[in-house]
Tab-separated table of C-alpha atoms in Angstrom:
chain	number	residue	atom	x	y	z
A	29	UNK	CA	4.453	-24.878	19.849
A	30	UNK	CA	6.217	-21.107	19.739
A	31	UNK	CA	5.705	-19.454	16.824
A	32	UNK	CA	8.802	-18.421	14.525
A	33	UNK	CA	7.435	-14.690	14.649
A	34	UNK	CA	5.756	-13.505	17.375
A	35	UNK	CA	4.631	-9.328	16.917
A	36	UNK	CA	3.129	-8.382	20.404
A	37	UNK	CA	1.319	-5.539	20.799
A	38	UNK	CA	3.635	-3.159	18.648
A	39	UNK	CA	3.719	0.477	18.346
A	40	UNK	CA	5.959	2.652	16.777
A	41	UNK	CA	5.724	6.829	16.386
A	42	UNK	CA	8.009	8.871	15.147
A	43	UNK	CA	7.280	12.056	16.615
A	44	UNK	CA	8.104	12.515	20.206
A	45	UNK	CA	5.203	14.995	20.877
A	46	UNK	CA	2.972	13.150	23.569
A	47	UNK	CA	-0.160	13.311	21.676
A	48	UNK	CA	1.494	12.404	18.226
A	49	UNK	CA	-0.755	9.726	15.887
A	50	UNK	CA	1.608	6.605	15.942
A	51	UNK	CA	2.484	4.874	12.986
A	52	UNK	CA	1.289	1.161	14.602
A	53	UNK	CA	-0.417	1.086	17.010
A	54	UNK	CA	-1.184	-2.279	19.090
A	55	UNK	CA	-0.119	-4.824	16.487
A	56	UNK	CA	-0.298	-8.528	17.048
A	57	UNK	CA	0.037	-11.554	14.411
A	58	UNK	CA	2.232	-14.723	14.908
A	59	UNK	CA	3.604	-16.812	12.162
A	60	UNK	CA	4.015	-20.090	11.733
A	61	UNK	CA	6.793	-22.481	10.409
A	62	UNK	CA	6.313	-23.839	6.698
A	63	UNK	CA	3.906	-20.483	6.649
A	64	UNK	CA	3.741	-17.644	3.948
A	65	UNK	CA	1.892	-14.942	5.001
A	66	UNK	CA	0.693	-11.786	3.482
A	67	UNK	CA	0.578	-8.008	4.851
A	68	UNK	CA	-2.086	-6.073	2.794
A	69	UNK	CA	-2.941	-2.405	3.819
A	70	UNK	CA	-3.112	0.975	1.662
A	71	UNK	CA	0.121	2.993	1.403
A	72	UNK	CA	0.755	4.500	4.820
A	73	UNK	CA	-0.554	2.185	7.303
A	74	UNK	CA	2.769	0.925	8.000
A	75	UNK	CA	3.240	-2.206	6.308
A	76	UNK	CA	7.020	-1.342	5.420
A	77	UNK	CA	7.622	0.412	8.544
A	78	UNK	CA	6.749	-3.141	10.369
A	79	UNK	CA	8.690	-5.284	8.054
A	80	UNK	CA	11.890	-2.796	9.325
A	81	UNK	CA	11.199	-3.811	12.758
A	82	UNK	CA	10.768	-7.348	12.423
A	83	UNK	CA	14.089	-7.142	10.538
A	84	UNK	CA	15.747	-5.260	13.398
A	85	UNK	CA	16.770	-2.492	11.454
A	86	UNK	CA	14.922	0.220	13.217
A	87	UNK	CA	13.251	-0.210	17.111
A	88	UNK	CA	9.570	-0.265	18.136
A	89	UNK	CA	8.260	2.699	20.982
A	90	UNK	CA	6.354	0.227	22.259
A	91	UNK	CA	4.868	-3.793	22.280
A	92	UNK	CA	7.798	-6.531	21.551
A	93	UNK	CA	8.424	-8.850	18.683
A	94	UNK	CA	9.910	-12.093	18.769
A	95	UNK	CA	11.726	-14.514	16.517
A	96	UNK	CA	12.494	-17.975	17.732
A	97	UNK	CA	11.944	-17.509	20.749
A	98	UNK	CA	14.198	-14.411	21.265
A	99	UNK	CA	13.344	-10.320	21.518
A	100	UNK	CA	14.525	-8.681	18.014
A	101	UNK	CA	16.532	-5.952	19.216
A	102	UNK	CA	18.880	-5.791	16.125
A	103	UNK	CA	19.391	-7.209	12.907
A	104	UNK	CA	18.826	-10.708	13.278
A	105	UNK	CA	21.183	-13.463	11.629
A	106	UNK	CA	18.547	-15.779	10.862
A	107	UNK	CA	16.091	-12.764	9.045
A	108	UNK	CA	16.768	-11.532	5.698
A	109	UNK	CA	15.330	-9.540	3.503
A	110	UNK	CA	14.294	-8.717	-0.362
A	111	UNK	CA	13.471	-5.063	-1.145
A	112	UNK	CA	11.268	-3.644	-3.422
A	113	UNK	CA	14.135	-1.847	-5.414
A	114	UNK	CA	16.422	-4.506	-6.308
A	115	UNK	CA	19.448	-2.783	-4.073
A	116	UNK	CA	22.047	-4.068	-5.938
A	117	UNK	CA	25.427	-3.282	-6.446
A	118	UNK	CA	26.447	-1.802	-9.770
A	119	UNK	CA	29.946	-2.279	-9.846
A	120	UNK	CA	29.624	-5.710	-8.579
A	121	UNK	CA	29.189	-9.266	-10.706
A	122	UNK	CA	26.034	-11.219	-9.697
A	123	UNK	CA	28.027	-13.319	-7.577
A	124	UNK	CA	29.594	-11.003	-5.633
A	125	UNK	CA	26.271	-9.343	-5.228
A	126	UNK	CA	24.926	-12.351	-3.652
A	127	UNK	CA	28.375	-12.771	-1.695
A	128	UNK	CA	27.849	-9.964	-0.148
A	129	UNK	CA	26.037	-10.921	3.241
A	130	UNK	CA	27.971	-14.060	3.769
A	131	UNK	CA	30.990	-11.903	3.638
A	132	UNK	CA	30.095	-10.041	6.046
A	133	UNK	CA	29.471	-12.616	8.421
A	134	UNK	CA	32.778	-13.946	8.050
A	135	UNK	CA	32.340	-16.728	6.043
A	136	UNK	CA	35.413	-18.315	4.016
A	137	UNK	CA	35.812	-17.598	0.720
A	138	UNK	CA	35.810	-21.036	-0.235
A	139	UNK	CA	32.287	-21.311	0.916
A	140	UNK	CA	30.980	-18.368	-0.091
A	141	UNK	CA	32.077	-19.088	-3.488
A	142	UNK	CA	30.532	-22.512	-3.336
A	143	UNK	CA	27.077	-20.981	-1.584
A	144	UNK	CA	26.439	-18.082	-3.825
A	145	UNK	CA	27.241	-20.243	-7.154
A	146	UNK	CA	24.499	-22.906	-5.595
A	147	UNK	CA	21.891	-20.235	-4.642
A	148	UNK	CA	22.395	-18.316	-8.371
A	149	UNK	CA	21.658	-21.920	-9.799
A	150	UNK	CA	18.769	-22.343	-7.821
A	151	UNK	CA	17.049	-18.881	-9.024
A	152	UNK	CA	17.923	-19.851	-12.577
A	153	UNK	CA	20.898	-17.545	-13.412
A	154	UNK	CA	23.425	-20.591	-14.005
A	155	UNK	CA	25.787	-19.294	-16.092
A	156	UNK	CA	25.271	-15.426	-15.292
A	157	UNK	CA	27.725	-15.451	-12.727
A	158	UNK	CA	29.740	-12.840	-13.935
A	159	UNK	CA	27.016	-10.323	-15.344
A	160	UNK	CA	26.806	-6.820	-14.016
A	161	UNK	CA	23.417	-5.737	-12.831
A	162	UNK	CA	23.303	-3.067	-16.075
A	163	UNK	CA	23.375	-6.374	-18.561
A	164	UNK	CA	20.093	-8.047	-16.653
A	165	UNK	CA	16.627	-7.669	-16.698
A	166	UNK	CA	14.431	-6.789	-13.807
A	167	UNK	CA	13.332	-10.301	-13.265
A	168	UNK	CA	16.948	-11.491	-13.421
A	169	UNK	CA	17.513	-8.522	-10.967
A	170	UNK	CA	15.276	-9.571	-8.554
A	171	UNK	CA	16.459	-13.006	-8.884
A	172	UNK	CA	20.070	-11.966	-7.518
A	173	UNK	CA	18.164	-10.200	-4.945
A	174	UNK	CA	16.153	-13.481	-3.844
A	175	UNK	CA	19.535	-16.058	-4.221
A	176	UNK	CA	21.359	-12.988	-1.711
A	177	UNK	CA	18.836	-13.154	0.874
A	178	UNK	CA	18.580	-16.930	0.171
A	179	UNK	CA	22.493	-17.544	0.435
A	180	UNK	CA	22.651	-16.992	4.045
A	181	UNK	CA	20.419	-19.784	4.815
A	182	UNK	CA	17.805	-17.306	6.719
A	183	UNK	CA	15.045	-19.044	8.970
A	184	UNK	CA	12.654	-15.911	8.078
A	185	UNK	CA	12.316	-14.160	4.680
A	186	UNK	CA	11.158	-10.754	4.307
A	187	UNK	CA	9.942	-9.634	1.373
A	188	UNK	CA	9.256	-6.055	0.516
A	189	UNK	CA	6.474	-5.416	-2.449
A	190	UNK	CA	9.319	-7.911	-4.054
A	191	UNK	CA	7.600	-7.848	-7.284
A	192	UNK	CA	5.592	-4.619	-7.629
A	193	UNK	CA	8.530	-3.339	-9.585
A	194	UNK	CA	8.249	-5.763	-12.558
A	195	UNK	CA	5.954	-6.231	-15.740
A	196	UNK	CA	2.721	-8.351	-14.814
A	197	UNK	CA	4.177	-11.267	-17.001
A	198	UNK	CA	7.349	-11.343	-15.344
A	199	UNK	CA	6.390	-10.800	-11.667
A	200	UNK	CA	3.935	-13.888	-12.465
A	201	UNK	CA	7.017	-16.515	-13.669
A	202	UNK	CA	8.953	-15.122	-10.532
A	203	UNK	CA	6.005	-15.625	-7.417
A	204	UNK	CA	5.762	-19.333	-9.284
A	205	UNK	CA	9.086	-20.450	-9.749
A	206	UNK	CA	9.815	-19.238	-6.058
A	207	UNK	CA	6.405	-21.375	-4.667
A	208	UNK	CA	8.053	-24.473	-6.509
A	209	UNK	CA	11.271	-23.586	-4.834
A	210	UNK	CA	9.615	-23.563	-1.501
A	211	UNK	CA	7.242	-26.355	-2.102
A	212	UNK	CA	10.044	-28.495	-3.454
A	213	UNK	CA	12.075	-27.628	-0.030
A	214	UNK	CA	14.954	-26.401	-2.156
A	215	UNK	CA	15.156	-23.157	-0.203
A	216	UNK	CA	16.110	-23.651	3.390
A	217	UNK	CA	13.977	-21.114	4.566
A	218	UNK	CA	11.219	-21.510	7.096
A	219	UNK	CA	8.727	-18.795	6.952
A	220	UNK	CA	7.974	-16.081	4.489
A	221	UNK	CA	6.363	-12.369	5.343
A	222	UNK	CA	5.075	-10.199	2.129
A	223	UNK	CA	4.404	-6.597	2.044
A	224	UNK	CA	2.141	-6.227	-0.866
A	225	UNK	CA	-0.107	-4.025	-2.208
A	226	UNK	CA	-1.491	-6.884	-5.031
A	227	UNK	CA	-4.967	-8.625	-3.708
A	228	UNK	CA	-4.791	-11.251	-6.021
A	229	UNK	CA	-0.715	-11.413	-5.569
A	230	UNK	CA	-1.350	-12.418	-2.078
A	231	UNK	CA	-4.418	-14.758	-2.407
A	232	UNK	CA	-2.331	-16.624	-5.365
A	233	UNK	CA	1.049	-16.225	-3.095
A	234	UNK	CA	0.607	-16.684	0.632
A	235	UNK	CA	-1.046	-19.147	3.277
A	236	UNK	CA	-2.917	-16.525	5.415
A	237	UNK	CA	-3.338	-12.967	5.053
A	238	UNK	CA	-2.772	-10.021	7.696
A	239	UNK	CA	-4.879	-7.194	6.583
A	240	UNK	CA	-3.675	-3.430	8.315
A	241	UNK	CA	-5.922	-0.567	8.827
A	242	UNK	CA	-4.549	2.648	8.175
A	243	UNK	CA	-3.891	5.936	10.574
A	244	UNK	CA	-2.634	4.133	12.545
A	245	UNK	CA	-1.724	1.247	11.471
A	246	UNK	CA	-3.816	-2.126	12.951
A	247	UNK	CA	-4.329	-5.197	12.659
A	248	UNK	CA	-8.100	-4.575	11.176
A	249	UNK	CA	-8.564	-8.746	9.700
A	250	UNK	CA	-6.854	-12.046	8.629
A	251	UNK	CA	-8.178	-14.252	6.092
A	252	UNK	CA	-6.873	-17.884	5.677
A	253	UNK	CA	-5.977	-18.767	1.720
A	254	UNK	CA	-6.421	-22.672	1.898
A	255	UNK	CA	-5.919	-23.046	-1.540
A	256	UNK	CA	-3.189	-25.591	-3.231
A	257	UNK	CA	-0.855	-24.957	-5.145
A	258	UNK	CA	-0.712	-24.210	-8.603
A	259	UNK	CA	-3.708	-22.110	-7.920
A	260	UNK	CA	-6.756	-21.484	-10.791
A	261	UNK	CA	-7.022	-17.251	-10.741
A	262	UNK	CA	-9.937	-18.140	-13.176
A	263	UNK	CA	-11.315	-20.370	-10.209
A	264	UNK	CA	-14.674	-19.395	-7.819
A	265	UNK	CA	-12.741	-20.358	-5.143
A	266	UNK	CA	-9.754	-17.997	-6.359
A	267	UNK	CA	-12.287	-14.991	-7.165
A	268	UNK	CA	-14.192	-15.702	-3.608
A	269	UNK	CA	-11.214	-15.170	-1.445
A	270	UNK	CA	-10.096	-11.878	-3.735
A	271	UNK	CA	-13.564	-10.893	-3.390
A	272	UNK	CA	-13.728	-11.219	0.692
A	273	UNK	CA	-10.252	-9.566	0.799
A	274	UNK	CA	-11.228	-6.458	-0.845
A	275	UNK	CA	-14.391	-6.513	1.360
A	276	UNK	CA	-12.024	-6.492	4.479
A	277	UNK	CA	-9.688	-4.063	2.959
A	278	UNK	CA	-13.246	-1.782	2.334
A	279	UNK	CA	-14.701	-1.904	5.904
A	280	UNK	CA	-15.209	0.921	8.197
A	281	UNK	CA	-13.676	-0.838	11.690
A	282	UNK	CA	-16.206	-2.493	13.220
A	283	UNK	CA	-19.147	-0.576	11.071
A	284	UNK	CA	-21.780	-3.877	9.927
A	285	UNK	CA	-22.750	-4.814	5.941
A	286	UNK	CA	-24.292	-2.009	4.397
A	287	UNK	CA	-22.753	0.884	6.897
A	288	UNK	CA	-23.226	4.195	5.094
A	289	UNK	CA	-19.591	6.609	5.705
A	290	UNK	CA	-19.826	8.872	8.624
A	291	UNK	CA	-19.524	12.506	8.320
A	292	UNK	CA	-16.146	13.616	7.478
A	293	UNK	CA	-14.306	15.916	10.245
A	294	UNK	CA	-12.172	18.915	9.871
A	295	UNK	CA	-8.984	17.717	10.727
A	296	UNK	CA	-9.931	14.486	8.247
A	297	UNK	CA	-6.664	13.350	5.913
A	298	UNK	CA	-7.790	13.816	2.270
A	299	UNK	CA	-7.046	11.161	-0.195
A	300	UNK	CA	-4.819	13.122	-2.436
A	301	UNK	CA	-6.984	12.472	-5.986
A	302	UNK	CA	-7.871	14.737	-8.815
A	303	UNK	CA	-11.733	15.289	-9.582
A	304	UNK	CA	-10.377	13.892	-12.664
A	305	UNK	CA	-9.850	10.724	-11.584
A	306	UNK	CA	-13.438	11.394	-9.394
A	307	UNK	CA	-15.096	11.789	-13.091
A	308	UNK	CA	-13.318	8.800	-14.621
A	309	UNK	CA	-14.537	6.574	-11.743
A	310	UNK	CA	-17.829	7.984	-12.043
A	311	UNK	CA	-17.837	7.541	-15.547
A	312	UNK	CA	-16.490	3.824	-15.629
A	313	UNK	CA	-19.533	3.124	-12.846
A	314	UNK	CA	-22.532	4.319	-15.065
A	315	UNK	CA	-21.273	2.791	-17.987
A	316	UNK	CA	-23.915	0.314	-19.529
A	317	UNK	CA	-22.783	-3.028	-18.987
A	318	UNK	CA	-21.979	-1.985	-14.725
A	319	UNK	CA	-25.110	0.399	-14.578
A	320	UNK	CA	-24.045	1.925	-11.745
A	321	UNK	CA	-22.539	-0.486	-9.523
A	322	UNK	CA	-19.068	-2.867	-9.623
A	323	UNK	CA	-17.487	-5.625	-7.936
A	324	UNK	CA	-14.045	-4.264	-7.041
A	325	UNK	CA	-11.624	-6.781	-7.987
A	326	UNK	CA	-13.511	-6.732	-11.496
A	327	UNK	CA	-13.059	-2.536	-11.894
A	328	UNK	CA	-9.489	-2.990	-10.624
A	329	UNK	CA	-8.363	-5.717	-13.949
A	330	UNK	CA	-11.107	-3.132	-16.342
A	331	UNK	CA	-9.354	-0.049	-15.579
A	332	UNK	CA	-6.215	-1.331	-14.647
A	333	UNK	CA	-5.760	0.310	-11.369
A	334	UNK	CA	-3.279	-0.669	-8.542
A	335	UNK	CA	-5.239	-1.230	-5.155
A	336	UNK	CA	-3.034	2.266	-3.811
A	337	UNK	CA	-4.669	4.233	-6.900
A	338	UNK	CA	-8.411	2.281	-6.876
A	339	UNK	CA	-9.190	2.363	-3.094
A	340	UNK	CA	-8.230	6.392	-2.406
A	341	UNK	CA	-10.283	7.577	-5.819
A	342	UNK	CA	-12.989	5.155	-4.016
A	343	UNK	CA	-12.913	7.096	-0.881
A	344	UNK	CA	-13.035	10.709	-2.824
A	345	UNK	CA	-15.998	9.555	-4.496
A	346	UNK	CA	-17.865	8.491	-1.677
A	347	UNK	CA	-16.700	11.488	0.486
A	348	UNK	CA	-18.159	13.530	-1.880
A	349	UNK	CA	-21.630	11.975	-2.098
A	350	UNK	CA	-20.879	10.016	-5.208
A	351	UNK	CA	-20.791	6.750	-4.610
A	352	UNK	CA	-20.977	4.068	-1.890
A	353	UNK	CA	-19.104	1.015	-0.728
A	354	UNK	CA	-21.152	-1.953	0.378
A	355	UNK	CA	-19.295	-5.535	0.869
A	356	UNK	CA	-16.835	-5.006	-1.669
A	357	UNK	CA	-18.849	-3.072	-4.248
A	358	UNK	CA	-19.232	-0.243	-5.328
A	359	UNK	CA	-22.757	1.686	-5.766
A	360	UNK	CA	-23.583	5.151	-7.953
A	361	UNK	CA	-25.564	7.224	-6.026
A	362	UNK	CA	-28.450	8.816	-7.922
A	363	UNK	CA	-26.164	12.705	-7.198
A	364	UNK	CA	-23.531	10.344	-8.950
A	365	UNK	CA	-25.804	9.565	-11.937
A	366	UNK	CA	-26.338	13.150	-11.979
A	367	UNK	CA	-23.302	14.409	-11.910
A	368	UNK	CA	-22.115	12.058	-14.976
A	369	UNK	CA	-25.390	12.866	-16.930
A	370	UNK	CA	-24.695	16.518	-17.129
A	371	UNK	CA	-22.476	18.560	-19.363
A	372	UNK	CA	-18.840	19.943	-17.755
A	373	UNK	CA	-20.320	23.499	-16.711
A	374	UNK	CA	-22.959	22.064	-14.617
A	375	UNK	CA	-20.804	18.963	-13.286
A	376	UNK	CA	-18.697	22.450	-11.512
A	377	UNK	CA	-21.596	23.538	-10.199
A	378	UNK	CA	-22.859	19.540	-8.495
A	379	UNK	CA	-19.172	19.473	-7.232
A	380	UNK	CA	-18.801	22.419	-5.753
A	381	UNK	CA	-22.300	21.704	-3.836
A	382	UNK	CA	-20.899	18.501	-2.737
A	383	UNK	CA	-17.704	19.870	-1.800
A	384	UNK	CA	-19.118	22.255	0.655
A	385	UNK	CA	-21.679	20.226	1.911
A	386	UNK	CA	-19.210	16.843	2.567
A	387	UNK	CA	-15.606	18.641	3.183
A	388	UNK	CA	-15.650	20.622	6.016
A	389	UNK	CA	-11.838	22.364	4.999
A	390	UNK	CA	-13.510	23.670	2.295
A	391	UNK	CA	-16.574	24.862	3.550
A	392	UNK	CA	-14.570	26.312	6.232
A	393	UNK	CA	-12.254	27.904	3.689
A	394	UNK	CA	-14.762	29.578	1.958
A	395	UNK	CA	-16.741	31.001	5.171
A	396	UNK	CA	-13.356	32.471	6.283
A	397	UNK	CA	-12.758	34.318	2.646
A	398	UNK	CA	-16.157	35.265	2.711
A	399	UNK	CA	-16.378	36.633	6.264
A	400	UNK	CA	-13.050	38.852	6.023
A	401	UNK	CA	-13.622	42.326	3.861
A	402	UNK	CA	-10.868	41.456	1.578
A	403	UNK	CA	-11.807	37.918	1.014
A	404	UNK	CA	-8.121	36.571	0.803
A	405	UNK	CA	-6.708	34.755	3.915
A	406	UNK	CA	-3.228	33.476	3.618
A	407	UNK	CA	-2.210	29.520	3.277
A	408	UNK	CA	-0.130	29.305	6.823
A	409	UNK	CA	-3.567	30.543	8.424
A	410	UNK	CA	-5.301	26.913	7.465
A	411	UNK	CA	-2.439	24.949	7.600
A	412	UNK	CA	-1.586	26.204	11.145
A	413	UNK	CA	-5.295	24.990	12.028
A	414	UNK	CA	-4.645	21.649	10.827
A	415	UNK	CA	-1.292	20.850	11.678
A	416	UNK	CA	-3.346	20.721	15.352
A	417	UNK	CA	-5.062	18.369	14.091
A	418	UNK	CA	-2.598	15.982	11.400
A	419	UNK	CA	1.145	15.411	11.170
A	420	UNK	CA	2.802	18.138	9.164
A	421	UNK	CA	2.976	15.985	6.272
A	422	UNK	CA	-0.631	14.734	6.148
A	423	UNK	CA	-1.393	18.428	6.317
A	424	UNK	CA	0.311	20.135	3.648
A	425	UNK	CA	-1.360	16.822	1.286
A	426	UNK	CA	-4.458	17.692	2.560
A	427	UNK	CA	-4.687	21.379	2.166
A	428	UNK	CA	-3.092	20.392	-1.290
A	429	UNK	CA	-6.025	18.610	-2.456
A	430	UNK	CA	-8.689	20.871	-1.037
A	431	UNK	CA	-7.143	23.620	-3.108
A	432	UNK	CA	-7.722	21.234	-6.035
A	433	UNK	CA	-10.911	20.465	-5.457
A	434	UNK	CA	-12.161	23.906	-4.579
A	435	UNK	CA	-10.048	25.551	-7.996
A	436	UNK	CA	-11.955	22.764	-10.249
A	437	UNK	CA	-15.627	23.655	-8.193
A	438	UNK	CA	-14.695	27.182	-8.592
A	439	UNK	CA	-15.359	27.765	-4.812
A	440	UNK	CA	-12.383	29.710	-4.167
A	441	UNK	CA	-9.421	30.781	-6.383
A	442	UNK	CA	-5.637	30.032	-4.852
A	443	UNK	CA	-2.299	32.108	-6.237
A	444	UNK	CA	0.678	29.678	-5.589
A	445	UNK	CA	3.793	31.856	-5.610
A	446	UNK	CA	1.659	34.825	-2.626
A	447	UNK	CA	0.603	31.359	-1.387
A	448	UNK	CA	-3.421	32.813	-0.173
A	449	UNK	CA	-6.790	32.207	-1.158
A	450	UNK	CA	-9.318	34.394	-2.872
A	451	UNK	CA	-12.884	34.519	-3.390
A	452	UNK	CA	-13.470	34.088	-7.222
């Protein structure tokens, strides 16, 4: 049987220099009918950028995607989406809100009066018909934006990090009052794609889960949820899969258990964290009741951090020698013990060894300032040498976070407004 969605072999890059790092690159995943399936990936690998193509709002360089049996090469009448930001209208009523896409399609008024008052009942806004956006919630926000996509009877829902923009207790009541719309087949709608960020959103949410590497984006996993519904988040079953996700999500390609992290390169993207939030990981590690190591889903709910926050300070600290990551834990290193049994003076001194020794920019920073008899070298002179190397973007963030690093190590001094480093 065809799938509903079929993503073959997708690419997409935005720059139109030949060698340019695409955004996707080779990505393949079908989905089902009567299927809810998850896209999990750190911020940047493209999870929102494919949800835009599958929606025909913006056009793969490369591969082809297919919905019902036809190439996507526009918006799609039988797609429709829910963003991450609401999108509603301000000086519309809820019902016109939700009106909205059936007028455009035509649709009498008649009907769309009748279909938008049925789909605003079925969210649980009965009697807010009228409401402007300004008098609701951001549940009952989201809600108008779920009964809009809903109205127009779509075959495919997309759903954009849908709930990351509500409180925890809210978001919860929404993802299970829309499963007992879909399991109760009140919703016409055949198959549901998430973008989320959430582990334990998408174990408790979706069927099957598409996992994304990052730079560029691919498919790096998928892990089936056969769990029923109302699910136990308390259960070992629950815990396993969030457990095996993060494990996925933690993997070095096709590195084996207990891979160590290779040697970092010169031209390598830096996760843009403070050695603040370095020290607070390392701190919240050694404490007594982890002594020195931590299941990840368990440090995520202690220090109530958000997978995009948790798995870049993870990736600092073991650049720098601090840690490790072994099958979803994490591991102090003895330099990590160390560094978080020693007084702020000499925790300068560990981190600037590390630096040195595990960042190559900042090694190579400091050689240069040392090497040149006025020890200052200007900003554009190491940005220039790794804009050969990253997009633009990724190299301003990079250079950004060295200089942070190397200020708090006090390996080299940088003056912001004559934009040049210095030797302290």
């Amino acid at each position: 049987m065809e799938p509903l969605l079929d993503v073959r072999k997708v690419v997409k890059t935005y720059s139109s220099e030949p060698d340019a790092e695409p955004v996707l690159d080779g990505v393949e995943f079908a989905l089902a009918t009567r299927e809810i399936v998850g896209l999990l990936g750190r911020s940047g690998c493209g999870k929102s950028t494919l949800l835009r193509l599958i929606a025909g709002l913006d056009s793969a360089t490369g591969g082809e995607i297919r919905f019902a049996g036809n190439a996507v090469d526009g918006p799609q009448p039988g797609i429709a989406m829910v963003f991450q930001s609401f999108a509603l209208f301000p000086w519309l009523t809820v019902q016109q809100n939700v009106e909205l896409g059936l007028e455009a399609r035509g649709v009498a008024e008649a009907e769309r009066r009748s279909r938008a008052l049925a789909a605003i009942d079925m969210v649980g806004l009965d009697g807010y018909e009228r409401a402007f956006p300004k008098e609701l919630s951001g549940g009952m926000r989201q809600r108008v934006g779920i009964a809009r996509a809903l109205v127009v009877h779509p075959r495919l829902l997309l759903m954009d990090e849908a709930f990351s923009a509500l409180d925890v207790l809210t978001a919860e009541t929404l993802r299970t009052d829309f499963i007992d719309l879909w399991l109760e087949g009140k919703a016409t709608t055949e198959a549901v794609l998430l973008v989320t960020h959430n582990i334990e959103e998408a174990v408790a949410f979706c069927d099957r889960v598409v996992i994304l590497s990052a730079h560029p984006g691919r498919v790096a996993s998928e892990v089936a949820i056969p769990l029923k519904h109302p699910r136990d988040r308390q259960s070992q079953p629950f815990r396993d899969l969030v457990d095996r996700i993060y494990a996925a999500m933690t993997k070095r390609g096709d590195a084996g258990p207990g891979s160590t992290r290779p040697p970092a390169t010169l031209g390598e993207k830096l996760p843009h964290v403070s050695a603040n939030e370095i020290a607070g990981l390392i701190e919240a590690l050694a404490e007594p009741q982890r002594a020195g190591k931590a299941d990840l889903p368990e440090l995520a709910d202690a220090l109530g951090l958000t997978l995009d926050t948790l798995l870049p300070t993870l990736e600092a600290t073991e650049l720098l020698g601090f840690a490790h990551l072994r099958d979803g834990d994490v591991l102090l290193t003895p330099e990590g013990r160390v560094y978080f049994d020693t007084d702020l003076l000499r925790r300068k001194e560990i981190f600037a060894t590390h630096l040195a020794r595990n960042v190559p920019l900042a090694a190579h920073i400091r050689r240069v300032l040392e090497e040149r008899h006025s020890h200052t070298a200007p900003r554009a002179r190491f940005l220039a040498e790794l804009e050969d190397l990253l997009e633009t973007d990724e190299s301003e963030a990079t250079l950004d976070t060295v200089i942070a690093w190397g200020r708090f190590a006090e390996l080299f001094a940088y003056d912001a407004e004559r934009a040049d480093f210095t030797l302290e």
